[in-house]
Short mmCIF file of C-alpha atoms in Angstrom, two decimals:
data_model
loop_
_atom_site.label_atom_id
_atom_site.label_comp_id
_atom_site.label_asym_id
_atom_site.label_seq_id
_atom_site.Cartn_x
_atom_site.Cartn_y
_atom_site.Cartn_z
CA MET A 1 71.25 -108.02 -6.88
CA LEU A 2 68.11 -107.62 -4.70
CA ILE A 3 68.16 -103.70 -5.38
CA LYS A 4 69.54 -103.04 -8.62
CA VAL A 5 68.37 -106.33 -10.40
CA ASN A 6 65.25 -106.54 -8.80
CA GLU A 7 64.75 -102.68 -9.60
CA ASP A 8 65.36 -103.54 -13.42
CA LEU A 9 62.91 -106.29 -13.60
CA ARG A 10 60.48 -104.16 -11.65
CA VAL A 11 60.42 -101.58 -13.89
CA SER A 12 60.16 -103.86 -17.10
CA GLY A 13 57.14 -106.05 -15.85
CA ARG A 14 58.97 -109.39 -15.62
CA LYS A 15 56.69 -110.86 -12.86
CA LYS A 16 57.99 -114.26 -13.43
CA GLU A 17 61.66 -113.55 -13.07
CA LEU A 18 61.19 -111.40 -10.00
CA ILE A 19 59.25 -113.60 -7.83
CA ASN A 20 61.95 -116.41 -8.87
CA LEU A 21 64.76 -114.41 -8.02
CA ASN A 22 63.57 -112.64 -4.50
CA ASN A 23 62.64 -116.51 -3.60
CA LYS A 24 66.15 -117.52 -4.63
CA PHE A 25 67.69 -114.79 -2.41
CA CYS A 26 65.29 -115.60 0.31
CA ASN A 27 66.08 -119.15 0.63
CA ILE A 28 70.11 -118.67 0.30
CA SER A 29 69.37 -115.66 3.25
CA LYS A 30 67.60 -118.34 5.51
CA LYS A 31 70.34 -120.69 4.96
CA GLN A 32 73.12 -118.22 5.94
CA ASP A 33 70.97 -116.71 8.63
CA TYR A 34 70.96 -113.15 6.68
CA VAL A 35 68.07 -111.42 7.94
CA LYS A 36 68.21 -108.28 5.76
CA GLY A 37 68.44 -110.06 2.88
CA GLU A 38 65.53 -112.39 3.98
CA VAL A 39 63.30 -109.32 4.67
CA LEU A 40 64.14 -107.29 1.58
CA SER A 41 63.17 -110.04 -0.34
CA TYR A 42 59.50 -110.23 1.40
CA ILE A 43 59.31 -106.43 1.24
CA ASN A 44 60.09 -106.92 -2.98
CA LEU A 45 57.55 -110.19 -3.26
CA GLY A 46 55.20 -107.78 -1.57
CA ASN A 47 55.82 -104.56 -3.87
CA ILE A 48 55.50 -107.43 -7.00
CA TYR A 49 51.96 -108.63 -5.92
CA ALA A 50 50.91 -105.12 -5.17
CA THR A 51 51.65 -104.20 -8.78
CA VAL A 52 49.92 -106.60 -10.50
CA GLY A 53 46.65 -106.27 -8.20
CA MET A 54 47.00 -109.33 -5.83
CA TYR A 55 46.86 -107.00 -2.62
CA GLU A 56 45.72 -109.75 -0.25
CA LYS A 57 49.08 -111.55 -0.56
CA ALA A 58 51.26 -108.55 -0.87
CA PHE A 59 49.78 -107.62 2.28
CA GLN A 60 50.88 -111.10 3.47
CA TYR A 61 54.68 -110.91 2.54
CA LEU A 62 55.11 -107.32 4.00
CA ASN A 63 53.47 -108.85 7.57
CA ILE A 64 56.20 -111.47 7.34
CA ALA A 65 58.99 -108.56 6.48
CA GLU A 66 57.90 -106.91 9.16
CA GLU A 67 57.50 -109.61 11.84
CA ASN A 68 61.37 -110.75 10.79
CA LEU A 69 62.55 -106.84 10.78
CA GLU A 70 61.74 -106.68 14.61
CA GLY A 71 64.95 -105.78 16.19
CA VAL A 72 66.76 -105.18 12.97
CA ASP A 73 68.74 -102.43 12.73
CA ASP A 74 68.65 -101.02 9.29
CA TYR A 75 67.02 -97.70 8.40
CA TYR A 76 66.84 -98.46 4.49
CA LEU A 77 64.85 -101.72 5.02
CA HIS A 78 62.05 -99.67 7.69
CA THR A 79 62.23 -96.95 5.13
CA LYS A 80 61.38 -99.44 2.20
CA LEU A 81 58.63 -101.50 4.18
CA TYR A 82 56.86 -98.78 5.42
CA GLN A 83 56.85 -96.87 2.13
CA GLU A 84 55.17 -100.57 0.53
CA TYR A 85 52.74 -100.51 3.44
CA GLY A 86 51.83 -96.53 2.31
CA GLN A 87 51.42 -97.44 -1.16
CA ALA A 88 49.32 -100.68 -0.86
CA ASN A 89 46.85 -99.28 1.58
CA TYR A 90 46.90 -95.97 -0.92
CA VAL A 91 45.58 -98.29 -3.89
CA ILE A 92 42.85 -99.88 -2.11
CA GLY A 93 41.68 -96.16 -1.24
CA LEU A 94 42.81 -96.36 2.82
CA TYR A 95 44.44 -92.80 2.41
CA LYS A 96 44.58 -92.02 5.94
CA LYS A 97 46.13 -95.38 6.99
CA ALA A 98 48.54 -94.77 3.65
CA ILE A 99 49.70 -91.16 5.61
CA LYS A 100 50.32 -92.69 8.78
CA TYR A 101 52.58 -95.51 7.08
CA ASN A 102 54.58 -93.10 5.06
CA SER A 103 55.21 -90.66 8.05
CA LYS A 104 56.80 -93.90 9.75
CA SER A 105 59.08 -94.30 6.16
CA ILE A 106 60.06 -90.49 6.48
CA TYR A 107 60.95 -90.88 10.01
CA TYR A 108 63.45 -93.97 9.09
CA GLY A 109 64.46 -92.43 5.94
CA LYS A 110 65.85 -89.23 7.33
CA GLN A 111 68.13 -91.43 9.37
CA ILE A 112 69.86 -93.10 6.56
CA LYS A 113 73.32 -92.08 6.13
CA ASN A 114 74.42 -93.42 2.63
CA LYS A 115 73.35 -90.95 0.06
CA ARG A 116 72.49 -93.58 -2.41
CA ASP A 117 70.53 -95.01 -0.44
CA ARG A 118 68.77 -91.94 1.32
CA GLU A 119 67.19 -91.55 -2.51
CA ILE A 120 64.54 -94.07 -1.56
CA LEU A 121 63.09 -90.34 0.18
CA SER A 122 62.49 -89.12 -3.10
CA VAL A 123 59.77 -92.11 -3.75
CA VAL A 124 58.47 -91.75 -0.16
CA TYR A 125 58.11 -88.17 -0.79
CA ALA A 126 56.11 -88.67 -4.01
CA ASN A 127 53.91 -91.34 -2.26
CA ARG A 128 53.13 -88.66 0.26
CA ALA A 129 52.37 -85.82 -2.33
CA ASP A 130 49.90 -88.60 -3.80
CA PHE A 131 48.25 -89.53 -0.23
CA LEU A 132 47.63 -85.73 0.38
CA ARG A 133 46.50 -85.13 -2.96
CA GLU A 134 43.38 -87.38 -2.42
CA THR A 135 42.72 -86.10 1.19
CA ASN A 136 42.45 -82.43 -0.71
CA SER A 137 45.82 -81.20 1.11
CA ILE A 138 46.83 -79.58 -2.47
CA ASP A 139 49.33 -77.13 -1.37
CA SER A 140 50.86 -79.44 0.68
CA SER A 141 50.67 -82.13 -1.89
CA LEU A 142 52.86 -79.77 -4.28
CA ILE A 143 55.29 -79.24 -1.64
CA TYR A 144 56.16 -82.99 -1.01
CA LEU A 145 56.42 -83.23 -5.38
CA HIS A 146 58.84 -80.65 -5.14
CA LYS A 147 60.91 -82.17 -1.86
CA ALA A 148 60.85 -85.37 -3.91
CA SER A 149 62.18 -83.57 -7.11
CA GLU A 150 65.14 -82.36 -5.28
CA ILE A 151 66.38 -85.35 -4.06
CA LYS A 152 65.61 -87.48 -7.41
CA PRO A 153 64.23 -85.94 -10.23
CA THR A 154 62.26 -88.52 -12.45
CA PRO A 155 60.18 -88.20 -15.37
CA VAL A 156 57.09 -89.28 -13.37
CA ILE A 157 57.49 -86.87 -10.48
CA ASN A 158 57.89 -83.86 -13.06
CA SER A 159 55.01 -85.59 -15.10
CA THR A 160 53.02 -85.21 -11.54
CA ILE A 161 54.18 -81.58 -11.07
CA ALA A 162 53.05 -80.81 -14.61
CA ASN A 163 49.53 -82.42 -13.79
CA HIS A 164 49.25 -80.47 -10.72
CA TYR A 165 49.79 -77.09 -12.20
CA LEU A 166 47.03 -78.30 -14.91
CA LEU A 167 44.44 -79.59 -12.52
CA PHE A 168 44.65 -77.09 -9.86
CA ALA A 169 46.38 -74.01 -10.91
CA LYS A 170 45.06 -74.31 -14.84
CA ASN A 171 48.53 -72.99 -15.27
CA GLU A 172 49.30 -74.23 -18.87
CA ASP A 173 52.59 -72.99 -19.27
CA SER A 174 54.55 -74.16 -16.05
CA ALA A 175 52.56 -77.47 -17.12
CA GLN A 176 54.24 -77.44 -20.61
CA MET A 177 57.62 -76.41 -18.51
CA TYR A 178 57.47 -79.58 -16.15
CA PHE A 179 56.44 -82.23 -19.31
CA ASN A 180 59.33 -80.97 -21.18
CA ARG A 181 61.54 -81.72 -18.40
CA ALA A 182 59.85 -85.29 -18.06
CA PHE A 183 60.22 -86.02 -21.89
CA SER A 184 63.93 -85.10 -21.57
CA LEU A 185 64.41 -87.47 -18.71
CA LEU A 186 62.54 -90.15 -20.81
CA LYS A 187 64.99 -89.42 -23.45
CA GLN A 188 67.85 -91.47 -21.17
CA ARG A 189 66.00 -94.59 -20.54
CA GLU A 190 66.03 -97.32 -23.17
CA TYR A 191 62.63 -99.20 -22.10
CA TRP A 192 59.27 -98.53 -21.81
CA ASP A 193 58.03 -98.70 -18.27
CA PRO A 194 55.62 -96.93 -15.87
CA GLN A 195 57.48 -93.76 -15.68
CA ARG A 196 56.83 -93.55 -19.24
CA ALA A 197 53.27 -94.92 -18.68
CA LEU A 198 52.28 -92.15 -15.81
CA THR A 199 53.86 -89.41 -18.22
CA TYR A 200 51.84 -90.43 -21.39
CA PHE A 201 48.49 -90.33 -19.18
CA TYR A 202 49.20 -87.22 -17.55
CA TYR A 203 50.23 -85.41 -20.78
CA GLY A 204 47.18 -87.50 -22.46
CA ASN A 205 45.25 -84.65 -19.90
CA PHE A 206 47.03 -81.83 -20.72
CA LEU A 207 46.33 -82.31 -24.48
CA PHE A 208 42.80 -83.16 -23.69
CA GLU A 209 42.19 -79.74 -22.06
CA LYS A 210 43.82 -78.48 -24.96
CA GLN A 211 41.01 -79.83 -27.06
CA ASP A 212 43.42 -81.46 -28.91
CA TYR A 213 41.68 -85.06 -28.51
CA THR A 214 43.50 -87.11 -31.38
CA SER A 215 46.63 -86.38 -29.95
CA ALA A 216 45.36 -87.14 -26.46
CA LEU A 217 44.08 -90.73 -27.71
CA ASP A 218 47.14 -91.54 -29.10
CA TYR A 219 48.78 -91.00 -25.55
CA TYR A 220 46.16 -92.64 -23.74
CA ILE A 221 46.27 -95.77 -25.56
CA LYS A 222 50.31 -95.95 -25.47
CA SER A 223 49.85 -95.50 -21.78
CA VAL A 224 47.60 -98.52 -21.75
CA GLU A 225 49.92 -100.57 -23.44
CA ILE A 226 52.87 -100.25 -21.40
CA LEU A 227 50.82 -100.77 -18.28
CA LYS A 228 49.53 -104.00 -19.36
CA LYS A 229 53.27 -104.95 -20.53
CA THR A 230 54.57 -104.39 -17.45
CA GLN A 231 51.47 -105.30 -15.44
CA ARG A 232 50.25 -102.26 -13.84
CA ILE A 233 46.61 -103.47 -14.19
CA TYR A 234 45.08 -101.44 -11.20
CA GLN A 235 46.22 -98.20 -13.14
CA VAL A 236 44.75 -99.28 -16.17
CA PRO A 237 40.64 -98.24 -15.17
CA VAL A 238 41.14 -94.33 -14.83
CA LEU A 239 42.49 -94.67 -18.58
CA TYR A 240 39.96 -96.65 -19.99
CA GLN A 241 37.74 -93.86 -18.41
CA ALA A 242 40.02 -91.41 -20.22
CA ILE A 243 39.76 -92.93 -23.42
CA ALA A 244 36.02 -93.42 -23.45
CA LYS A 245 35.57 -89.38 -22.46
CA THR A 246 37.84 -88.47 -25.43
CA TYR A 247 36.03 -90.64 -27.95
CA LYS A 248 32.62 -88.79 -27.12
CA GLU A 249 34.51 -85.90 -27.88
CA LEU A 250 35.17 -87.19 -31.07
CA ASN A 251 31.71 -88.17 -31.39
CA ASN A 252 32.48 -92.01 -31.70
CA SER A 253 29.99 -93.43 -29.69
CA SER A 254 30.63 -97.12 -30.39
CA LYS A 255 34.44 -96.79 -29.25
CA GLU A 256 33.12 -94.96 -26.43
CA LYS A 257 30.77 -97.85 -25.17
CA TYR A 258 33.34 -100.29 -25.94
CA TYR A 259 35.82 -98.80 -23.23
CA LEU A 260 33.42 -97.82 -20.68
CA GLU A 261 32.47 -101.82 -20.78
CA LYS A 262 36.28 -102.27 -20.51
CA TYR A 263 36.50 -100.15 -17.53
CA THR A 264 33.36 -101.45 -15.56
CA LYS A 265 34.41 -104.86 -16.02
CA LEU A 266 38.11 -104.26 -14.99
CA ASN A 267 37.08 -102.09 -11.96
CA ASP A 268 34.69 -104.19 -10.84
CA SER A 269 37.00 -106.97 -10.78
CA LEU A 270 39.77 -105.01 -8.52
CA GLU A 271 37.03 -103.65 -6.21
CA LYS A 272 36.44 -106.98 -5.25
CA VAL A 273 40.34 -107.77 -5.05
CA TRP A 274 40.10 -104.49 -2.79
CA ASP A 275 37.58 -105.42 -0.66
CA GLU A 276 39.36 -108.63 0.16
CA SER A 277 42.48 -106.44 0.83
CA ILE A 278 40.60 -103.88 3.05
CA ASN A 279 39.81 -106.69 5.19
CA THR A 280 43.73 -107.72 5.49
CA SER A 281 44.73 -104.53 6.22
CA VAL A 282 42.01 -103.95 8.60
CA ASP A 283 43.05 -107.28 10.36
CA LYS A 284 46.58 -105.86 10.63
CA MET A 285 45.31 -102.54 11.89
CA THR A 286 43.18 -104.63 14.97
CA GLN A 287 46.38 -106.83 15.73
CA GLU A 288 48.31 -103.87 15.89
CA LYS A 289 45.77 -101.96 18.46
CA GLU A 290 45.73 -105.61 20.16
CA LYS A 291 49.53 -105.29 20.84
CA ASP A 292 49.31 -101.71 21.96
CA ASP A 293 46.79 -102.94 24.40
CA ILE A 294 48.83 -105.36 25.83
CA GLU A 295 51.95 -103.14 26.04
CA LYS A 296 49.69 -100.68 27.60
CA GLN A 297 48.03 -102.83 30.24
CA HIS A 298 51.97 -104.19 31.40
CA SER A 299 52.48 -100.34 31.56
CA ILE A 300 49.64 -99.95 33.74
CA ILE A 301 50.78 -103.11 35.61
CA ILE A 302 53.94 -101.43 36.06
CA TYR A 303 52.56 -98.22 37.02
CA ASN A 304 49.92 -99.42 39.57
CA VAL A 305 52.69 -101.50 41.52
CA ILE A 306 54.41 -98.23 41.74
CA VAL A 307 51.94 -96.14 42.32
CA PHE A 308 50.42 -98.57 45.18
CA ALA A 309 54.08 -98.58 46.78
CA LEU A 310 54.19 -95.04 47.16
CA LEU A 311 50.50 -94.79 48.48
CA GLY A 312 51.48 -97.16 51.03
CA THR A 313 54.80 -95.34 52.17
CA LEU A 314 52.48 -91.81 51.98
CA VAL A 315 49.46 -93.67 54.20
CA ILE A 316 52.24 -94.15 57.07
CA VAL A 317 53.77 -90.58 56.51
CA TYR A 318 50.33 -88.72 55.75
CA PHE A 319 47.77 -90.50 57.91
CA PHE A 320 45.60 -87.94 57.70
CA TYR A 321 45.28 -87.25 54.38
CA ARG A 322 43.87 -90.36 53.72
CA LYS A 323 40.38 -89.50 53.38
CA ARG A 324 41.26 -86.92 50.94
CA ILE A 325 43.05 -89.05 48.42
CA ALA A 326 40.52 -92.08 48.29
CA LYS A 327 38.29 -89.17 47.51
CA LYS A 328 39.92 -87.71 44.79
CA HIS A 329 40.39 -91.15 43.53
CA ARG A 330 36.64 -91.79 43.62
CA ILE A 331 36.33 -88.26 41.66
CA ILE A 332 38.62 -89.73 38.85
CA GLU A 333 37.01 -92.81 38.65
CA GLU A 334 33.62 -90.82 38.43
CA LYS A 335 35.00 -88.87 35.62
CA GLU A 336 36.35 -91.87 33.78
CA LEU A 337 32.95 -93.47 33.84
CA GLU A 338 31.46 -90.13 32.52
CA THR A 339 33.90 -89.98 29.73
CA GLU A 340 33.51 -93.71 28.58
CA PHE A 341 29.69 -93.15 28.44
CA LEU A 342 29.75 -89.57 26.50
CA ILE A 343 32.39 -91.67 23.73
CA LYS A 344 30.34 -94.69 23.64
CA LYS A 345 27.51 -92.18 22.95
CA MET A 346 29.29 -90.27 20.28
CA SER A 347 30.48 -93.70 18.52
CA ALA A 348 27.23 -94.93 18.25
CA ASN A 349 25.73 -91.27 16.79
CA ASP A 350 28.49 -91.59 14.52
CA GLU A 351 27.60 -95.21 13.49
CA ARG A 352 24.02 -94.27 12.62
CA LEU A 353 25.09 -91.57 10.70
CA MET A 354 27.46 -93.43 8.60
CA SER A 355 25.02 -96.08 7.85
CA LEU A 356 22.74 -93.27 6.75
CA ALA A 357 25.53 -91.55 4.72
CA LYS A 358 26.37 -94.97 2.68
CA LYS A 359 22.78 -95.39 1.97
CA ASN A 360 22.44 -91.53 0.74
CA ASP A 361 19.32 -91.79 2.95
CA PRO A 362 17.29 -88.18 2.98
CA LEU A 363 17.54 -88.62 6.43
CA PHE A 364 21.15 -88.30 7.07
CA PHE A 365 21.27 -84.54 7.57
CA ASN A 366 18.38 -84.02 9.68
CA GLU A 367 19.97 -86.87 11.88
CA TYR A 368 23.36 -85.29 11.76
CA GLN A 369 21.74 -81.93 12.57
CA SER A 370 19.88 -83.45 15.96
CA PHE A 371 23.22 -84.97 16.86
CA TYR A 372 25.24 -81.98 16.52
CA PRO A 373 23.53 -78.87 16.28
CA GLU A 374 25.94 -76.20 17.58
CA PHE A 375 28.06 -77.60 14.46
CA VAL A 376 25.72 -76.66 11.97
CA GLU A 377 25.24 -73.11 14.11
CA ARG A 378 28.96 -72.44 13.66
CA LEU A 379 28.97 -72.81 9.98
CA PHE A 380 25.84 -70.79 9.66
CA GLU A 381 27.83 -68.13 11.32
CA ILE A 382 30.53 -68.13 8.77
CA ASN A 383 28.20 -68.21 5.97
CA SER A 384 24.31 -68.07 6.24
CA LYS A 385 23.65 -68.50 2.98
CA LEU A 386 24.83 -72.21 2.77
CA SER A 387 22.39 -74.93 1.27
CA ILE A 388 21.10 -77.87 2.98
CA ASN A 389 22.91 -79.80 -0.26
CA GLU A 390 26.50 -77.79 0.93
CA LEU A 391 25.59 -78.62 4.74
CA SER A 392 25.08 -82.04 4.38
CA PHE A 393 28.12 -82.33 2.64
CA CYS A 394 30.24 -80.54 5.17
CA ALA A 395 28.68 -83.26 7.68
CA MET A 396 30.17 -85.97 5.56
CA ILE A 397 33.81 -84.49 5.40
CA GLN A 398 33.33 -83.84 9.01
CA LEU A 399 32.91 -87.59 9.80
CA GLY A 400 35.59 -88.56 8.10
CA LEU A 401 34.57 -89.85 4.73
CA SER A 402 37.16 -89.80 1.85
CA SER A 403 36.23 -87.93 -1.46
CA LYS A 404 36.26 -91.46 -3.12
CA GLU A 405 33.62 -92.44 -0.33
CA ILE A 406 31.73 -89.21 -1.10
CA ALA A 407 31.39 -89.99 -4.71
CA GLN A 408 30.55 -93.49 -4.20
CA TYR A 409 27.72 -92.99 -1.86
CA SER A 410 26.14 -89.75 -3.19
CA PHE A 411 26.54 -91.02 -6.93
CA MET A 412 28.78 -88.26 -8.11
CA GLN A 413 31.92 -88.36 -10.10
CA HIS A 414 35.36 -87.82 -7.85
CA ARG A 415 36.10 -84.96 -9.94
CA SER A 416 32.82 -83.27 -9.17
CA VAL A 417 33.40 -83.86 -5.14
CA GLN A 418 37.09 -81.96 -5.44
CA THR A 419 35.00 -78.90 -6.93
CA LYS A 420 32.49 -79.25 -4.42
CA LYS A 421 34.71 -78.92 -1.86
CA ASN A 422 37.22 -76.37 -3.43
CA ARG A 423 33.71 -74.24 -3.36
CA LEU A 424 33.19 -74.93 0.21
CA ARG A 425 36.82 -73.88 0.97
CA LYS A 426 35.71 -70.53 -0.72
CA LYS A 427 32.28 -70.09 1.16
CA LEU A 428 33.82 -71.09 4.46
CA ASN A 429 36.98 -69.04 3.82
CA ILE A 430 39.42 -71.55 4.48
CA PRO A 431 42.97 -70.58 3.98
CA SER A 432 44.67 -72.51 1.29
CA ASP A 433 47.05 -74.01 3.66
CA VAL A 434 44.45 -75.46 6.34
CA ASP A 435 43.20 -78.85 5.57
CA ILE A 436 39.42 -78.86 4.79
CA TYR A 437 38.63 -81.97 7.28
CA PHE A 438 40.34 -80.44 10.19
CA PHE A 439 38.75 -77.03 9.69
CA LEU A 440 35.68 -78.72 10.15
CA GLN A 441 36.60 -80.98 12.94
CA GLY A 442 37.93 -78.10 14.65
CA LEU A 443 34.25 -76.29 14.57
CA ASN A 444 32.86 -79.08 15.74
CA SER A 445 35.10 -79.79 18.96
CA LYS A 446 34.55 -76.11 19.95
#
């Protein structure tokens, strides 16, 4: 009931029935002391609230699920929990955190023995492809899409692969082939659901690139209707943008303005929710760090007890080496203090630079160059013709800013940031299988 019936209700967007079903089974599970049923109910509720844009509440239910799951030996539940955590963080723009949770989900998913339950890895791999695409790991993204398709080919996975070939390979033939597969699979489904909505959206993009604007518009509008019906509100703003852009090509300025206003209004509303959810996610991350710190402190205490016991024995046996040992300890302490000082200094520098980047301050690159002159020199060694604008762009990537953040702070379109990254890859001779962020971090650490 909690897997099959829940999924049927979820894909058709029947939120009220979903919530009632999971609350009912949660209460039954509590009475019967059935922890797995209780945890699955909480995970499902987290998914429901994330789907309709109530992210703070989604994180609350996922946190409860994680607390109850501690000590429970069930790989499927662990896989599903971390898959939902990853997706929730991805939607609010925390891509690196999403990848971290996704890695946990894959770890547990690979240990599932039941073949049917193991199919969840298809969703997990497809999610990872989305996360990697947002961090500009384009080739890796395609690899995980194919891995997802090998486990369980679905309309949305095929349409996402088609969209990948359209955007990054400019290969219309391959895109059309995967769209054909997606539509063939959709014919086997009796109801309209998010699989159909996303397929229609990507196919609308395909038609737009072919300059068939009227047909593209038709698919965009159908996609919006399905998303509203199934309450996938967070996916609607990008469609409003696409519709406005299409009306612009059709020289319909009034409709273009209308959909741009709808996009702005809905996007502003969702961004407010995202900001609140980011705080919740960060709070959880802080709690996790505090938990790790406590565990480390316990380990350190145990370690110190053992070390001092051994030292006591060694002092008796090796009396003449006592001074040498004490000297080594002082050197280690001095090195630790030096390291701590350097880390604090670097952290302060980076905070200053991040503040300037967020304000799009003209002094950003000058400050960055003064803090990291070697990094700029190494970039010039690779390509002496790099412009100040390109060097500044490299600096923002090296600081760990996502494409979405760079677009926001530099007043650029997200697609423009991706294009700029691709151009930089060519100018810096970065291999296709190397992430640009790690490449730049490597230059800065030499």
